[in-house]
Short mmCIF file of C-alpha atoms in Angstrom, two decimals:
data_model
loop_
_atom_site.label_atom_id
_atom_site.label_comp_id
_atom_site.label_asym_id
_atom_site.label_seq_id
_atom_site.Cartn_x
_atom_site.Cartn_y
_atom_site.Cartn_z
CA UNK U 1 97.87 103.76 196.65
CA UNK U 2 96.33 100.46 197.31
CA UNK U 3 95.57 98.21 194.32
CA UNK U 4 91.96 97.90 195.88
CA UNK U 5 91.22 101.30 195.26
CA UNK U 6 91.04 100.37 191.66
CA UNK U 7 89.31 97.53 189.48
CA UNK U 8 91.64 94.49 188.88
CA UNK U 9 93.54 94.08 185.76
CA UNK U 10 92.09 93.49 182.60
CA UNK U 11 94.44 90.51 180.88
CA UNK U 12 94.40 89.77 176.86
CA UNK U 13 96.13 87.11 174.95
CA UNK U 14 98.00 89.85 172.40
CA UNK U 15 100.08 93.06 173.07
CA UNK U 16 98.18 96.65 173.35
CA UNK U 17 98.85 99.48 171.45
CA UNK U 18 96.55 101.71 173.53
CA UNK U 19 93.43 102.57 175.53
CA UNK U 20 90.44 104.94 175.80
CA UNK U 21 88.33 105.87 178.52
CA UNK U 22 84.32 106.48 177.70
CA UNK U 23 83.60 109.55 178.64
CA UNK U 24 80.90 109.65 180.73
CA UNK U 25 80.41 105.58 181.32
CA UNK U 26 82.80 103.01 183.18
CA UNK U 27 84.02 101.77 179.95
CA UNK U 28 87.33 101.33 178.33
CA UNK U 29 88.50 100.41 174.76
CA UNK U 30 91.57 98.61 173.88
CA UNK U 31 93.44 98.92 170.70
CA UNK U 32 95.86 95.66 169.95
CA UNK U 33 98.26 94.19 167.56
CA UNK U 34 95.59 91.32 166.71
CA UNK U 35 93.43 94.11 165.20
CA UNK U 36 90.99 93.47 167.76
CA UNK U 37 89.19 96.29 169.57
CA UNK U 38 87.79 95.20 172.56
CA UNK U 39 85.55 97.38 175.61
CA UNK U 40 85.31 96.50 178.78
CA UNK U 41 83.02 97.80 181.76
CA UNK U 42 85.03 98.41 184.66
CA UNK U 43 84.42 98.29 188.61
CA UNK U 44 86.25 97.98 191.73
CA UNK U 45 84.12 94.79 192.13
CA UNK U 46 85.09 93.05 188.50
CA UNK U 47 84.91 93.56 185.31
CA UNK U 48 82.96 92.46 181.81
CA UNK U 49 83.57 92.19 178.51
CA UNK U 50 80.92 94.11 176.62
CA UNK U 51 82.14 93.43 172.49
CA UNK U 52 85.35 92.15 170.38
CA UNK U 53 85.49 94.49 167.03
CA UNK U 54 87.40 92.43 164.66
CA UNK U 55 87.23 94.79 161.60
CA UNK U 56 90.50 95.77 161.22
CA UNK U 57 93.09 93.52 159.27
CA UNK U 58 96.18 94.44 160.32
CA UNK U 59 97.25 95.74 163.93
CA UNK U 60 94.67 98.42 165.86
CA UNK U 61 97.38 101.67 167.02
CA UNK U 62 95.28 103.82 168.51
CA UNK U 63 91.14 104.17 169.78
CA UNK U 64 89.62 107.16 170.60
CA UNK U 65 85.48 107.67 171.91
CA UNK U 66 83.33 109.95 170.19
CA UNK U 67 83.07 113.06 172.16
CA UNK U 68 79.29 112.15 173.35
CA UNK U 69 80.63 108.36 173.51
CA UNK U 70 77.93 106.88 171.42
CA UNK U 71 81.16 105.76 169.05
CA UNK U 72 84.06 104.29 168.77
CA UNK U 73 87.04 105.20 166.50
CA UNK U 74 89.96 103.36 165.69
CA UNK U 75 92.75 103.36 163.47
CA UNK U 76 95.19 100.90 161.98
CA UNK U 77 98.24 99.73 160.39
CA UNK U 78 95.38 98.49 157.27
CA UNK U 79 95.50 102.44 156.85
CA UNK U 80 91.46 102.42 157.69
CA UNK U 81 89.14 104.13 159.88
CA UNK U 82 86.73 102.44 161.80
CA UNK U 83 83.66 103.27 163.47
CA UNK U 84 81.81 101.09 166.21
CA UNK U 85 78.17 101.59 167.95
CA UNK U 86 79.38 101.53 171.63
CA UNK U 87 75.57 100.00 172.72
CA UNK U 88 75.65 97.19 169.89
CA UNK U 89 79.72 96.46 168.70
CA UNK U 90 78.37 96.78 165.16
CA UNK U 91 80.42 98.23 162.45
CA UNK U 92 78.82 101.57 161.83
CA UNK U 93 81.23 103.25 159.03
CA UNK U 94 84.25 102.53 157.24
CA UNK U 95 86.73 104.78 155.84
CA UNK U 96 89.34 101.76 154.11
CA UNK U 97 92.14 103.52 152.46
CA UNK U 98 92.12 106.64 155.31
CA UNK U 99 95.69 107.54 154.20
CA UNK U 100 98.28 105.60 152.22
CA UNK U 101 100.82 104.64 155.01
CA UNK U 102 99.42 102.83 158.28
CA UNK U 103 98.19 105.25 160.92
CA UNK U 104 99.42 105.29 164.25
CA UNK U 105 96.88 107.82 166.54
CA UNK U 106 93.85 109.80 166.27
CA UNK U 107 92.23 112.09 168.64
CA UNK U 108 89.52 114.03 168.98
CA UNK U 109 89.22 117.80 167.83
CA UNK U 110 86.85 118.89 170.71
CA UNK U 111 84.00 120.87 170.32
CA UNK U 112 83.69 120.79 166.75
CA UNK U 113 80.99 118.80 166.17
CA UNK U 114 82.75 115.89 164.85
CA UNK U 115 86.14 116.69 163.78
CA UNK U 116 89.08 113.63 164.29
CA UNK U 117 92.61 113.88 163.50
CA UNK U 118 94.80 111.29 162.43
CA UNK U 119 98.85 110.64 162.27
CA UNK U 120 100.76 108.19 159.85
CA UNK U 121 103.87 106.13 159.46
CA UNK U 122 105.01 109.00 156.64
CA UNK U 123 104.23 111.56 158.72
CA UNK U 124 101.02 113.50 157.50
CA UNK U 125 98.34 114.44 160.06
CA UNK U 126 94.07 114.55 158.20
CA UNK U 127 91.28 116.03 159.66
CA UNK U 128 87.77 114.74 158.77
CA UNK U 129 85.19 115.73 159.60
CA UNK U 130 82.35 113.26 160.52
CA UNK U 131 79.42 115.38 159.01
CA UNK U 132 81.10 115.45 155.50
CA UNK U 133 82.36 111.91 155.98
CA UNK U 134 85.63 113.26 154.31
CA UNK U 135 89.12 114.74 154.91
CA UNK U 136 88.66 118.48 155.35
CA UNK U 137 92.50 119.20 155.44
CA UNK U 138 95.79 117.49 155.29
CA UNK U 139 99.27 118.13 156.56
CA UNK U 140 103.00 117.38 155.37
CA UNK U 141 104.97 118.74 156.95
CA UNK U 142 107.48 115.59 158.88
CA UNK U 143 109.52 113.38 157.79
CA UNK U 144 108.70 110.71 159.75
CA UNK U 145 105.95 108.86 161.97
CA UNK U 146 103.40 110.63 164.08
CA UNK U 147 103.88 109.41 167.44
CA UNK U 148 101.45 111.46 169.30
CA UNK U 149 98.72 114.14 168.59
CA UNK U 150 96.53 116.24 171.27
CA UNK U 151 94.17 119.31 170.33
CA UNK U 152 94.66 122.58 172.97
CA UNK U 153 90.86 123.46 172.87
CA UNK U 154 91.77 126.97 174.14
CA UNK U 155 93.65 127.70 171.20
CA UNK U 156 91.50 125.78 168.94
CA UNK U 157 94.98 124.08 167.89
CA UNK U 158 96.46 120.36 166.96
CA UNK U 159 99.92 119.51 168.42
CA UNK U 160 102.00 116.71 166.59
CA UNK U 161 105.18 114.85 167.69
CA UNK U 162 107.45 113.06 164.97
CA UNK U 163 110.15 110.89 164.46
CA UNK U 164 111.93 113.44 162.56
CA UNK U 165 112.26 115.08 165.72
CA UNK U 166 110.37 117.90 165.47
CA UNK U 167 106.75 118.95 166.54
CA UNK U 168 104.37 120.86 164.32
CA UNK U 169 101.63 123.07 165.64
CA UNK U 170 98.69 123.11 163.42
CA UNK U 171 95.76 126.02 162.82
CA UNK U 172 93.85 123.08 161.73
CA UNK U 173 91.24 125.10 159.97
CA UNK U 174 93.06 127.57 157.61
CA UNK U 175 95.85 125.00 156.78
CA UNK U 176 98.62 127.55 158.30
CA UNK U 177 101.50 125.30 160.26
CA UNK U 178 104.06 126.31 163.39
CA UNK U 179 107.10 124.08 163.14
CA UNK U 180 109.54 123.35 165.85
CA UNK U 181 113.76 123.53 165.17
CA UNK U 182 114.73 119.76 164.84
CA UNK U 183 115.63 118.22 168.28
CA UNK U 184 118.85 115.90 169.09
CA UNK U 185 116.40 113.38 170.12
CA UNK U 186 112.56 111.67 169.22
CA UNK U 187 109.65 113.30 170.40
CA UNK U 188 107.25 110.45 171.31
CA UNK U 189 104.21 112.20 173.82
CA UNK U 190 102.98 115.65 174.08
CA UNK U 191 101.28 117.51 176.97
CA UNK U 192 100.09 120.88 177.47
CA UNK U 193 100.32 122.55 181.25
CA UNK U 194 100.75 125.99 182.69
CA UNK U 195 97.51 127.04 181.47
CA UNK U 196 98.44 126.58 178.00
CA UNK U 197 101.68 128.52 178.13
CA UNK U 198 104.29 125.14 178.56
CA UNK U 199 104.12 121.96 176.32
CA UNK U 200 105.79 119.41 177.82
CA UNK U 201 107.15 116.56 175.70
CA UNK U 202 108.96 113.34 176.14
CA UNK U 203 111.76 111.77 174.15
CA UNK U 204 112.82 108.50 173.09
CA UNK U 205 116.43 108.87 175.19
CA UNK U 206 114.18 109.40 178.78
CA UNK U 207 114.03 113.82 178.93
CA UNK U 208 111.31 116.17 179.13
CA UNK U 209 111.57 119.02 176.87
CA UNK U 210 108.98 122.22 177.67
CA UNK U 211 108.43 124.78 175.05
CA UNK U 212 107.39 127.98 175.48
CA UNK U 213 104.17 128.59 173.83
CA UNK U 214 104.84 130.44 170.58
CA UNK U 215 108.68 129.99 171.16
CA UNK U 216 109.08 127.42 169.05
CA UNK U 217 112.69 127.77 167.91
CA UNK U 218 114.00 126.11 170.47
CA UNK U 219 113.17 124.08 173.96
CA UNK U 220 113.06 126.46 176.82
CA UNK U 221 114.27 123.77 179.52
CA UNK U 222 114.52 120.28 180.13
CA UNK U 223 114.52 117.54 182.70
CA UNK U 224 116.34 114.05 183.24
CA UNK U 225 115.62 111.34 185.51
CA UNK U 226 113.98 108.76 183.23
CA UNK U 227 116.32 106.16 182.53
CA UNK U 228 114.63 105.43 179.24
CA UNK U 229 111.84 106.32 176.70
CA UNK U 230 108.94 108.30 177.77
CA UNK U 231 106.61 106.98 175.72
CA UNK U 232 103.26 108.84 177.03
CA UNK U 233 102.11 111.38 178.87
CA UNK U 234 99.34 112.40 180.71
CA UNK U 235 98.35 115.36 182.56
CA UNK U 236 96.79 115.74 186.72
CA UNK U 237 97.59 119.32 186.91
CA UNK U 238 98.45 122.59 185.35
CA UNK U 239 101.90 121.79 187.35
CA UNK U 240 101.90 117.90 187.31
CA UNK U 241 102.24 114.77 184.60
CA UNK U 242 102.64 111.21 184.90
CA UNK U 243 105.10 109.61 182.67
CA UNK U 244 104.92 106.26 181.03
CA UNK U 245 108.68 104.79 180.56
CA UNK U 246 110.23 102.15 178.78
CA UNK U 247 111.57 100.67 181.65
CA UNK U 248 107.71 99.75 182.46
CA UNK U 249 107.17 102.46 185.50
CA UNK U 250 104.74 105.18 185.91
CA UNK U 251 106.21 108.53 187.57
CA UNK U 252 104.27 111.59 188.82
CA UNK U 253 106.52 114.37 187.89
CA UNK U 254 106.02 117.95 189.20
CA UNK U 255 107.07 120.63 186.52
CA UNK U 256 108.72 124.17 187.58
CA UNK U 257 110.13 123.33 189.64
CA UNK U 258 111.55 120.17 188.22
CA UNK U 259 110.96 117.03 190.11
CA UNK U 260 110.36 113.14 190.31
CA UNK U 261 107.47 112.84 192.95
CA UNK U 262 107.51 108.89 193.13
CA UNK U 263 106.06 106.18 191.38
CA UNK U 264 102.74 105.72 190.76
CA UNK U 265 102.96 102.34 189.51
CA UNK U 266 104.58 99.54 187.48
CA UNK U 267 104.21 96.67 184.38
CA UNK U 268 107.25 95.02 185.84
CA UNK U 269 109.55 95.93 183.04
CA UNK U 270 107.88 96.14 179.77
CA UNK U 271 107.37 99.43 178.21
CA UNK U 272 103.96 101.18 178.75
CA UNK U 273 102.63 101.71 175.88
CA UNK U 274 99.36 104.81 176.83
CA UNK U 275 98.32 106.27 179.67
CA UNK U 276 94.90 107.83 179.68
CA UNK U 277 92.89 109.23 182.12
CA UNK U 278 89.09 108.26 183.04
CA UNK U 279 86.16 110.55 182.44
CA UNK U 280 85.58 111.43 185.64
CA UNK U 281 89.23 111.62 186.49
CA UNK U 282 89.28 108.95 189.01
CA UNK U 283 91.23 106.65 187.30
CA UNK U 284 94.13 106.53 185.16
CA UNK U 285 94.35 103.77 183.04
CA UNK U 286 97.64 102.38 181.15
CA UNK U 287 98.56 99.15 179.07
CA UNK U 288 101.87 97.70 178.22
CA UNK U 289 103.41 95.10 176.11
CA UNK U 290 102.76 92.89 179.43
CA UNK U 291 99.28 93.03 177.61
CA UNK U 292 97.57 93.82 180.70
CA UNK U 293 95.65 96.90 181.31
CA UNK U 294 96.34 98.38 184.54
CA UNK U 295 94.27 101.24 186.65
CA UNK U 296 95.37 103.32 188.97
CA UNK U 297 93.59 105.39 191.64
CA UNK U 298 94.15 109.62 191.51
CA UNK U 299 93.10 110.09 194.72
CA UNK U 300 96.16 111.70 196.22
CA UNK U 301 98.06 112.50 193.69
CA UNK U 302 97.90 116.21 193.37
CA UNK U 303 98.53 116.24 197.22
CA UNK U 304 101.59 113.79 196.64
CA UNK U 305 102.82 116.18 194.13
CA UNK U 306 102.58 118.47 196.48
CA UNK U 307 104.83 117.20 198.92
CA UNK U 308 108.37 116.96 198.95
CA UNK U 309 110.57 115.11 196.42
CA UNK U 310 111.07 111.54 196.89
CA UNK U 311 115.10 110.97 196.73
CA UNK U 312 115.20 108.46 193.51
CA UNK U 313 118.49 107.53 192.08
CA UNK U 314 119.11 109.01 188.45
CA UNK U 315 116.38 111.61 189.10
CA UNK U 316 117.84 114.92 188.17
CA UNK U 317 117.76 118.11 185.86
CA UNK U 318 120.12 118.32 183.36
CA UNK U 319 123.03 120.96 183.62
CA UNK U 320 121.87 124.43 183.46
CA UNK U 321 118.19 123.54 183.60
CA UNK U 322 116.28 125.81 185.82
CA UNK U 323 115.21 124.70 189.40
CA UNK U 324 113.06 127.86 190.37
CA UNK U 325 109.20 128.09 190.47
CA UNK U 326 108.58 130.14 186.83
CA UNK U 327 106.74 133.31 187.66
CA UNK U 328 103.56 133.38 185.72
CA UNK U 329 104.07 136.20 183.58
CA UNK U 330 107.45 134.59 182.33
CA UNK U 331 105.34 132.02 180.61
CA UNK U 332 104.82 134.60 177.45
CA UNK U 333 101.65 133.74 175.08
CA UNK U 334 102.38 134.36 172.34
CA UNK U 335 99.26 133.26 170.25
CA UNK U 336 98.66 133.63 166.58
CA UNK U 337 93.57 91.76 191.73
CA UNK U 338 91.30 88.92 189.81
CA UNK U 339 92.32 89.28 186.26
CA UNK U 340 90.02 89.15 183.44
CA UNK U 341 91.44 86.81 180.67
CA UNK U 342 90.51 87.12 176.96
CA UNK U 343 91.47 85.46 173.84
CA UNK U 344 91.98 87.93 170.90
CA UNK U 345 93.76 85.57 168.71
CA UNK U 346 93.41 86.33 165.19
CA UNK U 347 99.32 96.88 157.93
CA UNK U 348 95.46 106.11 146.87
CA UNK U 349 93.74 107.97 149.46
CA UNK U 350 89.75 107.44 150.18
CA UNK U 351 87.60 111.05 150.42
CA UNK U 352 84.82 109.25 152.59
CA UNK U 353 83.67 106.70 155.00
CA UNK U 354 81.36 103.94 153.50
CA UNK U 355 78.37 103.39 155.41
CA UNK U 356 76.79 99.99 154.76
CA UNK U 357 72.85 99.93 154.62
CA UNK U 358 73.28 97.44 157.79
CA UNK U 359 75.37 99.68 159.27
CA UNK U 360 72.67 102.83 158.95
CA UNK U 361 69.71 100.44 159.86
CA UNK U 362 72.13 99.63 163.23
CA UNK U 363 73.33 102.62 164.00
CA UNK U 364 74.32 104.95 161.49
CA UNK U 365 71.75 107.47 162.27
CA UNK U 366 73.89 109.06 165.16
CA UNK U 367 76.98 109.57 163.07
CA UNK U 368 74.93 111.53 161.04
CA UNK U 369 73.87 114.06 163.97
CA UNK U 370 78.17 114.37 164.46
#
């Protein structure tokens, strides 16, 4: 696709940990080492800083919008919570000691009215919800770091990837945990295709693993091709992803049957860090350690995936992996270029986020209605 489909790059001075599209407004968040959050508004004819949060201490991981996008959310290695008015950049609540390792992702628990989840260096996943401004439940069951977190709405359940090599799948509200048989390698990113029935996760040596929903034992199949990490994931399609690989490229990959499609597009070597997709789905929108954000136009896409393979060396299924289009009822449920340049210069548990009586007077009455 032609880079003038999309809005140039957006340029900062530090690394990015990730992104977040607003969900209804051209508007992106980033999340960077400095402990800066900044947003942006975005068009194919420039773009515009809007604010610079500097509330966090220690690196920003991970940013997610409120589900109406009046807020902000971010988390950091300072092990706090943060929440910013998206109209005014002001601090609007404060959770400071979140959990007692720094926190690498949150998310959204859609539909809830309010509900985040978050994922730490030590491996426990919280839930809090934003009406109680407190933790409402609290999982231990890795070893190791969360490296990614999604929430299947039509299960009403919260997916976790560790570096123990395992995933967890969480019935967030009665505390009850699905655990997945150690794997040889790291999960880092999750998906969910197939209508729910296939998760699809990457690894830190460069294959896709797909589980079965339910079938949790062990991964059903697998796919090779990447020749290293696939650090994110993001889906177009019940049948398609894109991957986000150390080796800085972005790959539309069709799933059953297996398949590299082509490239979607590149950071010239470093290792993309997120890839999210806009509101509207238009976009998709991905940062690196190049510490540029990039977008990407989706017009296309599904027809390109589509299409017939593009030949790509290294692109391949691993022995034994199946290359035949999964009958549905196979899939068993089983449910119980101008750049923008900014300078960003500048890791015991808590049981609620502090609301300062600025912060209600500027914008605190909306988190209240979460």
């Amino acid at each position: 696709m032609a880079a003038s489909d999309a809005p140039a790059d957006i340029v900062l001075q530090h690394e990015i940990f990730d992104l977040a599209f607003h969900p209804s407004s051209n508007l992106v968040a980033t999340a960077n080492i400095s402990g800066d959050v900044h947003m942006f508004g975005y068009a194919s004819s420039g773009n515009e800083l809007k604010f610079t949060s500097a509330h966090h201490t220690e690196s920003c991981r991970s940013c997610i919008f409120s589900e109406d996008g009046a807020a902000l959310y971010s988390v950091s290695a300072d092990k706090s919570i943060q929440a910013t008015d998206v109209r005014t950049g002001r601090a609007i609540g404060t959770l400071a000691s979140a959990h007692s390792a720094p926190i690498n992702v949150v998310t959204n628990v859609t539909g809830q009215g309010g509900v985040l989840a978050t994922g730490d260096d030590n491996g426990v996943v919280k839930f809090w919800d934003l009406r109680q401004r407190t933790c409402v439940n609290e999982y231990k069951d890795h070893q190791d770091f969360i490296s990614d977190i999604i929430y299947v709405a039509d299960k009403d359940k919260v997916i976790a990837s560790s570096g123990d090599g395992t995933i967890s799948i969480m019935n967030w509200k009665h505390k009850k945990t699905e655990s997945s048989y150690q794997l040889e390698d790291e999960p880092l990113s999750l998906a969910v295709i197939k209508n729910g029935k296939t998760v699809v996760c990457g690894t830190q040596e460069g294959t896709l693993g797909f589980y079965k929903w339910g079938k949790w034992e062990d991964i059903s199949d697998r796919m090779v091709g990447h020749p290293k990490s696939i650090d994110t994931l993001v889906k177009i399609d019940e049948d398609t992803v894109v991957t986000g690989s150390g080796d800085g490229l972005l790959r539309l990959v069709s799933i059953a049957p297996h398949s590299i499609k082509g490239v979607v597009g590149e950071h010239e070597g470093f290792s993309v860090e997120r890839i999210r997709m806009s509101g509207d789905g238009s976009l998709l929108g991905s940062c690196s350690h190049d510490k540029r954000v990039k977008f990407w136009n989706t017009s296309g896409l599904r027809e390109k995936a589509a299409g017939a393979p593009r030949a790509a060396s290294g692109a391949g299924m691993a022995a034994g992996a199946s290359t035949e289009e999964d009958d549905a009822d196979e899939w068993e449920d089983a449910e119980d270029d101008d750049d923008m340049a900014v300078d960003d210069d500048d890791d015991d548990d808590g049981n609620g986020f502090d609301y300062t009586a600025a912060a209600r007077s500027a914008g605190g009455a909306f988190l209240s209605d979460l």
